Amino acid sequence: MMKIVSYGIRQDEQPALKEWQAQHPEVQVQVESELLTPQSATKAKGADGVVTFQQAPYTREVLQALHDNGINKMSLRNVGTDNIDMTAAKELGFQITNVRVYSPNAIAEHAVWLMGRLLRREPEYTEKINNHDLRWAPEIGRELRMQTVGVIGTGHIGQVLIQILKGFGAKVVAYDPYQNAELAKEGLYVDQLDDLYKQADIITIHVPSTPENIHMINAQSLAQMKDHVIIINVARGDLIDTKALIAGLDAGKVAGAGLDVYENEVGVFNEDWHDQAFPDKQLEDLMNRKNVILTPHTAFYTETAVKNMVQISHNDNLKMIQGQQPDNPVQLG
């Protein structure tokens, strides 16, 4: 019987995993609630592969520990691979898969939800209502159909988002060095990011964290944007220079920000800090602003997406164990 060790399995993932197990009785799945670390890697000894989730770095030490326990097949239940030591993975002969597409709708809907809450100034109204202040003014809102939304990145998520925005009647301008043919026919693309910055009332980012994209939203790019711009980031935290964003908020250049990610989120997000000293003053600054909405990397977190992440990752791990080509291989360089 084949054996897969699944690390960091949450309670909400259990139903999808049980369904997958029922469909694959030839596979024994060993469920581990703890994350994959050099220490927990010993629990994979004797298994054929591991499935894990990106919440801690997969350093050379982690990969070496798996390798020493006979494992070289690892499937991620997420899309991001930026925290994997790819050099070590290649040297140790790993095969790695991720889940490239688990639910573009989940991410796109979250982005629009953040836009709508900021446009209608919902955080400010919530504070007033909690204080029994039911007056309208001065928190007047803006209509989405009257906004120009700049979409940076038109992959799976960006394309779904554009369709949703069209439904609201918003004007869309888009930028992507790899243009989608159908969107190009519609004339949605601009040639330079500078053009998008100058036109957009709302800017939403849907690109990967690559060296050329890190801090793409910075003091220089913010200076090119319209006054009172709204910034949305449901992609990767390091796409935004947080200090520059805070300066833009302080100056009134940025009217609001909807952030599902943060550049120093590892070790802070998905933790309960209510009875502890909060460890990040910069993040706390953002959390305390009425014109900033922060969600702790939950744009993906829907029943549909979680089921897809669990089942696609286990399908690929099984294919690798059986010597077949997985659907979502990660290139190790």
Tab-separated table of N, CA, C and O in Angstrom, residues 115-116 118-120 140-150 165-166 168-173 199-203 226-230 255:
chain	number	residue	atom	x	y	z
A	115	MET	N	-12.805	46.344	-2.237
A	115	MET	CA	-13.092	47.600	-2.939
A	115	MET	C	-14.417	48.192	-2.476
A	115	MET	O	-14.512	49.385	-2.163
A	116	GLY	N	-15.459	47.352	-2.457
A	116	GLY	CA	-16.787	47.836	-2.098
A	116	GLY	C	-16.852	48.375	-0.689
A	116	GLY	O	-17.463	49.428	-0.433
A	118	LEU	N	-14.427	49.655	1.038
A	118	LEU	CA	-13.696	50.921	1.126
A	118	LEU	C	-14.454	52.049	0.435
A	118	LEU	O	-14.521	53.173	0.948
A	119	LEU	N	-15.034	51.759	-0.735
A	119	LEU	CA	-15.779	52.796	-1.455
A	119	LEU	C	-16.975	53.294	-0.653
A	119	LEU	O	-17.308	54.485	-0.688
A	120	ARG	N	-17.640	52.388	0.055
A	120	ARG	CA	-18.793	52.773	0.864
A	120	ARG	C	-18.422	53.065	2.311
A	120	ARG	O	-19.290	53.249	3.164
A	140	ILE	N	-19.520	60.024	3.001
A	140	ILE	CA	-20.210	59.793	1.736
A	140	ILE	C	-19.404	58.806	0.878
A	140	ILE	O	-18.174	58.832	0.880
A	141	GLY	N	-20.095	57.932	0.174
A	141	GLY	CA	-19.419	56.874	-0.566
A	141	GLY	C	-19.232	57.178	-2.039
A	141	GLY	O	-19.636	58.233	-2.552
A	142	ARG	N	-18.609	56.253	-2.723
A	142	ARG	CA	-18.401	56.315	-4.162
A	142	ARG	C	-18.962	55.046	-4.792
A	142	ARG	O	-18.942	53.978	-4.172
A	143	GLU	N	-19.470	55.151	-6.028
A	143	GLU	CA	-20.037	54.009	-6.731
A	143	GLU	C	-18.975	53.324	-7.583
A	143	GLU	O	-18.207	53.988	-8.285
A	144	LEU	N	-18.976	52.004	-7.536
A	144	LEU	CA	-17.976	51.252	-8.280
A	144	LEU	C	-18.094	51.489	-9.785
A	144	LEU	O	-17.097	51.541	-10.499
A	145	ARG	N	-19.304	51.666	-10.278
A	145	ARG	CA	-19.488	51.866	-11.715
A	145	ARG	C	-18.898	53.193	-12.196
A	145	ARG	O	-18.683	53.371	-13.394
A	146	MET	N	-18.598	54.090	-11.279
A	146	MET	CA	-18.020	55.375	-11.639
A	146	MET	C	-16.496	55.379	-11.533
A	146	MET	O	-15.861	56.397	-11.772
A	147	GLN	N	-15.924	54.228	-11.195
A	147	GLN	CA	-14.478	54.153	-10.988
A	147	GLN	C	-13.782	53.525	-12.190
A	147	GLN	O	-14.341	52.671	-12.882
A	148	THR	N	-12.537	53.944	-12.388
A	148	THR	CA	-11.637	53.247	-13.304
A	148	THR	C	-10.754	52.347	-12.460
A	148	THR	O	-10.051	52.832	-11.566
A	149	VAL	N	-10.829	51.045	-12.723
A	149	VAL	CA	-10.065	50.081	-11.925
A	149	VAL	C	-8.894	49.579	-12.752
A	149	VAL	O	-9.070	49.051	-13.859
A	150	GLY	N	-7.698	49.743	-12.222
A	150	GLY	CA	-6.490	49.257	-12.875
A	150	GLY	C	-6.137	47.881	-12.353
A	150	GLY	O	-5.847	47.719	-11.160
A	165	LEU	N	-15.934	42.982	-12.393
A	165	LEU	CA	-15.947	44.439	-12.470
A	165	LEU	C	-16.837	44.931	-13.599
A	165	LEU	O	-17.543	45.935	-13.464
A	166	LYS	N	-16.811	44.211	-14.721
A	166	LYS	CA	-17.702	44.581	-15.831
A	166	LYS	C	-19.161	44.512	-15.399
A	166	LYS	O	-19.994	45.331	-15.809
A	168	PHE	N	-20.369	45.177	-12.574
A	168	PHE	CA	-20.689	46.376	-11.806
A	168	PHE	C	-20.724	47.625	-12.670
A	168	PHE	O	-21.142	48.682	-12.220
A	169	GLY	N	-20.234	47.507	-13.895
A	169	GLY	CA	-20.201	48.661	-14.783
A	169	GLY	C	-18.965	49.515	-14.660
A	169	GLY	O	-18.916	50.634	-15.195
A	170	ALA	N	-17.944	49.026	-13.973
A	170	ALA	CA	-16.712	49.798	-13.819
A	170	ALA	C	-15.917	49.808	-15.123
A	170	ALA	O	-15.994	48.876	-15.919
A	171	LYS	N	-15.146	50.863	-15.331
A	171	LYS	CA	-14.208	50.892	-16.442
A	171	LYS	C	-12.936	50.176	-16.000
A	171	LYS	O	-12.435	50.408	-14.900
A	172	VAL	N	-12.430	49.294	-16.847
A	172	VAL	CA	-11.244	48.518	-16.514
A	172	VAL	C	-10.104	48.882	-17.455
A	172	VAL	O	-10.280	48.954	-18.676
A	173	VAL	N	-8.929	49.122	-16.874
A	173	VAL	CA	-7.687	49.174	-17.645
A	173	VAL	C	-6.764	48.117	-17.055
A	173	VAL	O	-6.786	47.867	-15.846
A	199	GLN	N	-4.378	56.622	-14.758
A	199	GLN	CA	-5.809	56.549	-15.065
A	199	GLN	C	-6.665	56.009	-13.933
A	199	GLN	O	-7.838	56.359	-13.814
A	200	ALA	N	-6.110	55.138	-13.101
A	200	ALA	CA	-6.928	54.322	-12.208
A	200	ALA	C	-7.314	55.031	-10.911
A	200	ALA	O	-6.487	55.674	-10.257
A	201	ASP	N	-8.583	54.881	-10.537
A	201	ASP	CA	-9.062	55.304	-9.214
A	201	ASP	C	-8.798	54.218	-8.179
A	201	ASP	O	-8.634	54.506	-6.986
A	202	ILE	N	-8.808	52.982	-8.636
A	202	ILE	CA	-8.520	51.816	-7.792
A	202	ILE	C	-7.467	50.989	-8.516
A	202	ILE	O	-7.568	50.759	-9.723
A	203	ILE	N	-6.452	50.545	-7.781
A	203	ILE	CA	-5.419	49.687	-8.360
A	203	ILE	C	-5.389	48.381	-7.582
A	203	ILE	O	-5.289	48.382	-6.349
A	226	LYS	N	-3.218	58.767	-9.249
A	226	LYS	CA	-4.192	59.821	-8.987
A	226	LYS	C	-4.308	60.063	-7.487
A	226	LYS	O	-4.112	59.150	-6.682
A	227	ASP	N	-4.623	61.287	-7.115
A	227	ASP	CA	-4.892	61.565	-5.711
A	227	ASP	C	-6.121	60.778	-5.268
A	227	ASP	O	-7.070	60.586	-6.038
A	228	HIS	N	-6.078	60.308	-4.021
A	228	HIS	CA	-7.178	59.564	-3.401
A	228	HIS	C	-7.372	58.180	-4.025
A	228	HIS	O	-8.482	57.644	-4.036
A	229	VAL	N	-6.295	57.592	-4.520
A	229	VAL	CA	-6.352	56.252	-5.089
A	229	VAL	C	-6.616	55.230	-3.984
A	229	VAL	O	-6.267	55.435	-2.817
A	230	ILE	N	-7.252	54.136	-4.345
A	230	ILE	CA	-7.444	52.998	-3.448
A	230	ILE	C	-6.554	51.863	-3.942
A	230	ILE	O	-6.534	51.559	-5.138
A	255	ALA	N	-6.374	57.034	-0.588
A	255	ALA	CA	-7.624	57.190	0.162
A	255	ALA	C	-7.922	55.981	1.022
A	255	ALA	O	-8.594	56.094	2.061
